[in-house]
Coordinates of C-alpha atoms in Angstrom, one line a residue:
M1 CA 192.8 38.6 321.1
D2 CA 196.5 39.5 321.3
L3 CA 197.1 36.4 323.5
I4 CA 195.5 34.2 320.8
H5 CA 197.7 35.7 318.1
T6 CA 200.8 35.2 320.3
F7 CA 199.9 31.6 320.8
L8 CA 199.4 31.1 317.1
N9 CA 202.7 32.8 316.3
L10 CA 204.4 30.2 318.4
V11 CA 202.4 27.1 317.3
A12 CA 201.7 27.7 313.6
P13 CA 205.3 27.4 312.2
P14 CA 206.1 24.0 313.8
F15 CA 202.6 22.7 313.2
T16 CA 202.8 23.7 309.5
F17 CA 206.2 22.1 309.1
F18 CA 205.2 18.7 310.5
F19 CA 201.9 18.8 308.7
L20 CA 203.7 19.3 305.4
C21 CA 206.2 16.6 306.1
L22 CA 203.3 14.1 306.5
F23 CA 201.0 15.5 303.8
L24 CA 203.3 16.3 300.9
P25 CA 204.6 12.8 299.9
P26 CA 201.1 11.3 299.4
Y27 CA 199.9 14.6 297.9
W28 CA 202.7 14.7 295.3
G29 CA 202.2 11.0 294.5
L30 CA 198.5 11.6 293.9
K31 CA 199.2 14.6 291.7
F32 CA 201.7 12.5 289.7
M33 CA 199.1 9.9 289.0
V34 CA 196.5 12.5 288.1
S35 CA 198.9 14.1 285.7
I36 CA 199.5 10.8 283.9
L37 CA 195.7 10.3 283.6
S38 CA 195.2 13.8 282.3
W39 CA 197.9 13.3 279.7
L40 CA 196.2 10.1 278.5
L41 CA 192.8 11.6 278.5
S42 CA 193.5 15.0 277.0
E43 CA 190.5 16.9 275.7
N44 CA 189.5 16.6 272.1
V45 CA 188.6 20.1 270.8
A46 CA 187.5 19.1 267.3
G47 CA 184.3 21.0 266.6
K48 CA 184.5 23.0 269.8
V49 CA 184.3 26.8 269.9
V50 CA 187.3 28.8 271.0
H51 CA 187.4 32.6 271.4
I52 CA 190.9 34.2 271.3
T53 CA 191.5 37.8 272.1
G54 CA 194.6 39.6 270.8
A55 CA 194.7 37.0 267.9
S56 CA 196.2 39.2 265.2
S57 CA 199.9 38.5 266.2
G58 CA 202.2 36.8 268.5
I59 CA 201.1 34.0 270.9
G60 CA 197.4 34.7 270.1
E61 CA 198.0 34.2 266.4
Y62 CA 199.8 30.9 266.9
L63 CA 197.3 29.6 269.4
A64 CA 194.7 30.1 266.7
Y65 CA 196.8 27.9 264.4
E66 CA 197.3 25.2 267.1
Y67 CA 193.5 25.1 267.8
A68 CA 192.9 25.0 264.0
K69 CA 195.1 22.0 263.5
R70 CA 193.0 20.2 266.1
G71 CA 189.7 21.0 264.3
A72 CA 188.3 23.7 266.6
R73 CA 186.0 26.4 265.4
L74 CA 187.4 29.8 266.1
A75 CA 186.3 33.4 267.0
L76 CA 189.3 35.7 266.7
S77 CA 189.3 39.3 268.0
A78 CA 191.8 42.1 268.0
R79 CA 192.1 45.8 267.1
R80 CA 193.7 45.1 263.7
E81 CA 191.1 43.7 261.3
T82 CA 193.2 43.2 258.2
A83 CA 195.7 41.1 260.2
L84 CA 192.9 39.1 261.8
H85 CA 191.6 38.1 258.3
Q86 CA 195.1 36.9 257.4
V87 CA 195.3 34.8 260.6
A88 CA 191.7 33.5 259.9
D89 CA 192.7 32.4 256.3
T90 CA 195.7 30.5 257.6
A91 CA 193.6 28.9 260.4
R92 CA 191.1 27.7 257.8
H93 CA 193.9 26.2 255.7
L94 CA 195.3 24.4 258.8
G95 CA 192.0 22.7 259.4
S96 CA 189.5 24.9 261.3
P97 CA 186.0 24.3 259.8
D98 CA 184.7 27.7 260.7
V99 CA 186.4 31.0 261.6
I100 CA 184.9 34.4 262.3
V101 CA 186.8 37.6 263.1
M102 CA 185.8 40.6 265.1
R103 CA 187.5 44.0 265.4
A104 CA 187.4 45.1 269.1
D105 CA 189.2 46.9 271.9
V106 CA 189.0 44.7 275.0
S107 CA 189.5 47.7 277.3
K108 CA 185.9 48.7 276.4
P109 CA 183.2 46.6 278.3
E110 CA 180.7 47.0 275.4
D111 CA 183.2 45.6 273.0
C112 CA 183.8 42.6 275.2
M113 CA 180.1 41.9 275.6
R114 CA 179.7 42.1 271.8
L115 CA 182.6 39.7 271.3
I116 CA 181.0 37.0 273.5
D117 CA 177.5 37.6 272.1
Q118 CA 178.6 37.4 268.5
T119 CA 180.5 34.2 269.2
V120 CA 177.6 32.5 270.9
N121 CA 175.1 33.8 268.3
H122 CA 177.2 32.4 265.4
F123 CA 178.3 29.1 266.9
G124 CA 175.6 28.5 269.5
R125 CA 178.1 27.8 272.3
L126 CA 181.5 28.7 273.7
D127 CA 184.0 26.1 275.0
H128 CA 187.3 27.9 275.5
L129 CA 188.1 31.5 276.2
V130 CA 191.7 32.6 275.7
N131 CA 192.5 36.0 277.3
N132 CA 195.6 37.0 275.4
A133 CA 195.3 40.7 274.5
A134 CA 198.1 42.7 276.1
I135 CA 200.4 45.8 275.8
S136 CA 203.7 46.4 277.6
V137 CA 205.7 49.3 278.9
A138 CA 209.4 50.1 279.2
T139 CA 209.8 53.4 281.0
L140 CA 211.0 54.2 284.5
F141 CA 208.1 55.1 286.9
E142 CA 209.5 58.5 287.7
E143 CA 210.2 59.3 284.1
T144 CA 206.5 59.2 283.2
P145 CA 205.3 62.8 283.4
D146 CA 201.6 61.9 283.5
I147 CA 201.1 58.4 285.1
S148 CA 197.6 58.3 283.7
N149 CA 199.2 57.8 280.3
L150 CA 199.8 54.2 281.4
R151 CA 196.2 53.4 282.2
P152 CA 195.7 51.5 278.9
I153 CA 198.0 48.8 280.2
M154 CA 195.8 47.9 283.2
E155 CA 192.6 48.5 281.1
T156 CA 193.8 46.1 278.4
N157 CA 195.8 43.5 280.2
F158 CA 193.6 43.2 283.4
W159 CA 190.2 44.7 282.8
G160 CA 190.0 43.3 279.3
S161 CA 190.3 39.8 280.7
V162 CA 187.8 40.7 283.5
Y163 CA 185.2 41.9 281.1
T164 CA 185.4 39.0 278.6
T165 CA 185.5 36.4 281.4
R166 CA 182.4 37.9 283.1
Y167 CA 180.3 37.8 280.0
A168 CA 181.6 34.4 279.0
L169 CA 181.1 32.6 282.3
P170 CA 177.4 31.5 281.9
H171 CA 178.3 30.0 278.5
L172 CA 181.4 28.3 279.8
R173 CA 179.5 26.8 282.7
K174 CA 177.0 25.3 280.2
S175 CA 179.8 23.7 278.2
R176 CA 182.0 22.9 281.3
G177 CA 184.6 24.9 279.3
K178 CA 188.0 26.3 280.0
I179 CA 189.7 29.7 280.4
V180 CA 193.3 30.3 279.3
V181 CA 194.8 33.3 281.1
M182 CA 198.0 34.9 279.6
S183 CA 199.9 36.3 282.5
S184 CA 203.7 36.5 282.5
V185 CA 206.9 35.7 284.5
D186 CA 206.9 39.5 285.2
S187 CA 204.0 38.8 287.6
W188 CA 206.7 37.8 290.1
L189 CA 209.9 39.4 288.6
P190 CA 210.7 43.0 289.8
A191 CA 212.1 44.0 286.4
P192 CA 212.7 47.8 286.1
R193 CA 210.5 49.7 283.6
R194 CA 207.7 47.1 283.7
H195 CA 206.0 48.3 286.9
I196 CA 202.4 48.7 285.6
Y197 CA 202.7 45.8 283.2
S198 CA 204.0 43.5 286.0
A199 CA 201.2 44.7 288.2
S200 CA 198.6 43.9 285.6
K201 CA 200.0 40.4 285.1
A202 CA 200.2 39.8 288.9
A203 CA 196.6 41.0 289.2
L204 CA 195.5 38.4 286.6
V205 CA 197.1 35.6 288.7
S206 CA 195.3 36.7 291.8
L207 CA 192.0 37.1 290.1
Y208 CA 191.9 33.8 288.4
E209 CA 193.2 31.8 291.4
T210 CA 190.3 33.3 293.3
L211 CA 187.9 32.6 290.4
R212 CA 189.1 29.0 290.3
V213 CA 187.8 28.6 293.9
E214 CA 184.5 30.2 293.0
V215 CA 183.7 28.1 289.9
G216 CA 185.1 24.9 291.2
S217 CA 185.3 22.0 288.7
E218 CA 182.7 23.5 286.4
I219 CA 185.2 25.6 284.5
G220 CA 188.9 24.7 284.0
I221 CA 191.4 27.6 284.4
T222 CA 195.0 27.4 283.1
I223 CA 197.2 30.3 284.0
V224 CA 200.1 30.7 281.6
T225 CA 203.3 32.7 282.6
P226 CA 205.5 33.0 279.5
G227 CA 209.1 34.2 279.7
Y228 CA 210.7 35.9 276.7
I229 CA 208.8 34.6 273.7
E230 CA 208.9 35.7 270.0
S231 CA 206.2 38.5 269.8
E232 CA 205.7 42.2 269.1
I233 CA 206.7 42.9 272.7
T234 CA 210.1 41.2 272.2
K235 CA 210.3 43.2 268.9
G236 CA 210.4 46.3 271.1
K237 CA 206.7 47.4 270.9
F238 CA 206.0 49.4 274.1
L239 CA 203.6 52.0 275.4
S240 CA 205.8 55.1 275.9
A241 CA 205.7 57.5 278.8
Q242 CA 203.6 59.8 276.6
G243 CA 201.0 57.1 276.1
E244 CA 201.9 56.4 272.5
V245 CA 202.7 52.9 271.2
E246 CA 206.3 52.9 269.8
V247 CA 208.8 50.3 268.6
D248 CA 212.3 50.8 270.2
Q249 CA 214.7 48.0 269.6
D250 CA 217.5 49.6 271.5
L251 CA 215.3 49.7 274.6
R252 CA 214.2 46.1 273.8
D253 CA 217.9 45.1 273.8
V254 CA 218.3 46.6 277.3
E255 CA 215.2 44.8 278.6
V256 CA 215.8 41.4 277.0
S257 CA 219.6 41.5 277.0
A258 CA 221.4 38.2 276.3
M259 CA 218.4 36.0 277.2
P260 CA 217.2 33.4 274.7
V261 CA 213.9 34.2 273.1
G262 CA 211.6 31.2 272.7
S263 CA 209.8 30.5 269.5
V264 CA 206.1 31.5 269.4
S265 CA 205.1 28.3 267.7
G266 CA 206.7 26.1 270.4
C267 CA 205.1 28.3 273.1
A268 CA 201.6 28.0 271.6
E269 CA 201.9 24.3 271.2
S270 CA 203.0 23.9 274.9
I271 CA 200.0 26.1 276.0
I272 CA 197.4 24.2 274.1
K273 CA 198.7 20.8 275.3
S274 CA 198.7 22.1 278.9
T275 CA 195.2 23.5 278.4
L276 CA 193.8 20.2 277.0
R277 CA 195.3 18.3 279.8
G278 CA 193.6 20.6 282.3
D279 CA 196.7 21.9 283.9
R280 CA 196.3 24.6 286.5
C281 CA 199.4 26.6 285.4
L282 CA 202.2 26.6 282.9
T283 CA 205.5 28.5 282.7
V284 CA 207.1 28.4 279.2
P285 CA 210.0 27.9 278.9
S286 CA 209.8 25.8 282.0
W287 CA 213.3 26.8 283.3
F288 CA 211.9 30.3 284.1
R289 CA 210.2 28.7 287.1
M290 CA 213.6 28.8 288.8
T291 CA 213.4 32.5 288.9
Y292 CA 210.4 32.2 291.2
L293 CA 212.4 30.1 293.5
I294 CA 215.2 32.7 293.5
K295 CA 212.7 35.4 294.2
L296 CA 211.3 33.4 297.1
L297 CA 214.6 32.4 298.7
C298 CA 216.8 35.4 298.0
P299 CA 214.8 38.4 296.8
E300 CA 217.6 40.9 297.7
L301 CA 220.0 39.2 295.3
L302 CA 217.4 39.3 292.5
E303 CA 216.7 43.0 293.1
W304 CA 220.5 43.8 293.2
T305 CA 221.0 41.9 289.9
F306 CA 218.2 43.8 288.2
R307 CA 219.6 47.2 289.4
L308 CA 223.1 46.3 288.2
L309 CA 222.1 45.1 284.8
Y310 CA 219.2 47.3 283.8
L311 CA 219.6 50.7 285.4
T312 CA 222.0 53.5 284.5
A313 CA 223.2 56.5 286.5
P314 CA 221.0 59.7 286.3
G315 CA 221.6 61.5 283.1
T316 CA 223.1 58.5 281.4
P317 CA 221.3 57.1 278.3
T318 CA 219.3 53.9 278.8
S319 CA 221.4 52.3 276.0
D320 CA 224.4 52.4 278.3
A321 CA 222.9 49.8 280.6
L322 CA 225.1 46.8 281.4
S323 CA 222.5 44.5 280.0
K324 CA 222.8 46.0 276.5
K325 CA 226.6 46.2 276.7
I326 CA 226.7 42.4 277.4
L327 CA 224.4 41.7 274.4
D328 CA 226.5 43.9 272.1
A329 CA 229.9 42.7 273.3
T330 CA 229.0 39.0 273.0
G331 CA 227.3 39.4 269.6
A332 CA 224.7 37.0 271.0
K333 CA 221.7 38.7 269.4
N334 CA 221.9 36.6 266.1
L335 CA 222.1 33.4 268.2
L336 CA 219.5 34.2 270.9
Y337 CA 216.9 36.3 269.0
P338 CA 214.7 34.7 266.3
P339 CA 214.9 36.4 262.9
S340 CA 211.3 37.6 263.2
I341 CA 212.1 40.0 266.1
Q342 CA 215.3 41.5 264.6
S343 CA 213.2 43.7 262.4
P344 CA 211.2 46.7 263.9
D345 CA 208.3 46.1 261.5
V346 CA 205.0 45.3 263.2
K347 CA 201.5 44.8 261.8
T348 CA 199.7 48.1 261.6
D349 CA 196.1 47.1 260.6

């Protein structure tokens, strides 16, 4: 057996190189033709049924509006029922013929089963499932006294998508529907203080890439990896080391620094267009894909940059991080941050 592996170690690299040289040009040409065809024949969702989790704010809220403009019927779920009703009213005004709302916590399997059952019982079908619900973290791993305080991140971000997808699959097979998965560029970026959040988003990518193989062409899966987008997370809403949800805009400034924050409306529009084309994946804004290339080609440089910008010496306040000093010194916040995230106010119900 060792001899076989030794042989493969010698043969596999050159064989793969020459195979790719021959295979990639026609493969890329075919993909280009298919992408043009997909653009011309984008799905019409008028009258179709879409369930969106985490729809009370941020990307989930604006995805509801984009689907509404296209005449889709909507089932919206989140923990904050009053905010959901406000989103539903706007969606009806924008053109959705029927909208229902459900208060739920996707970290609970029974809630996820109820969400799918209520949607199908009301509309008789399910065409798109948008797994958007998520919470973030911004604390160093060793500064979390009880690491189990961070369990809600994985339970919401990962298991919440697992539960809803499992219960929705039979209905999506029937309608030959689609799943939209909200991952993040943090699934590949080793940003400090986002450890469990990054792990939850990377787990989503692995899960749905595997599921794509299992379901084949019966169900379309679009994996979305947003960068910095206008939302409650870029307002500074994080799960603290004590397991409490807090809004800390100074910490947000450290984490986001002088990076441009994209508009949530533009992000949602890009996501729905990509989904209706049947794209496998989408990074928005698209320039963030270059960070994956940097991670692949020079990971040490990326890690050194993150340490330099985002970490401080022991005993030094987090607000002394170089990333925040750059933001404050340049006065770039007013230019790079949308007005909506410059206030610490978030929806509470």
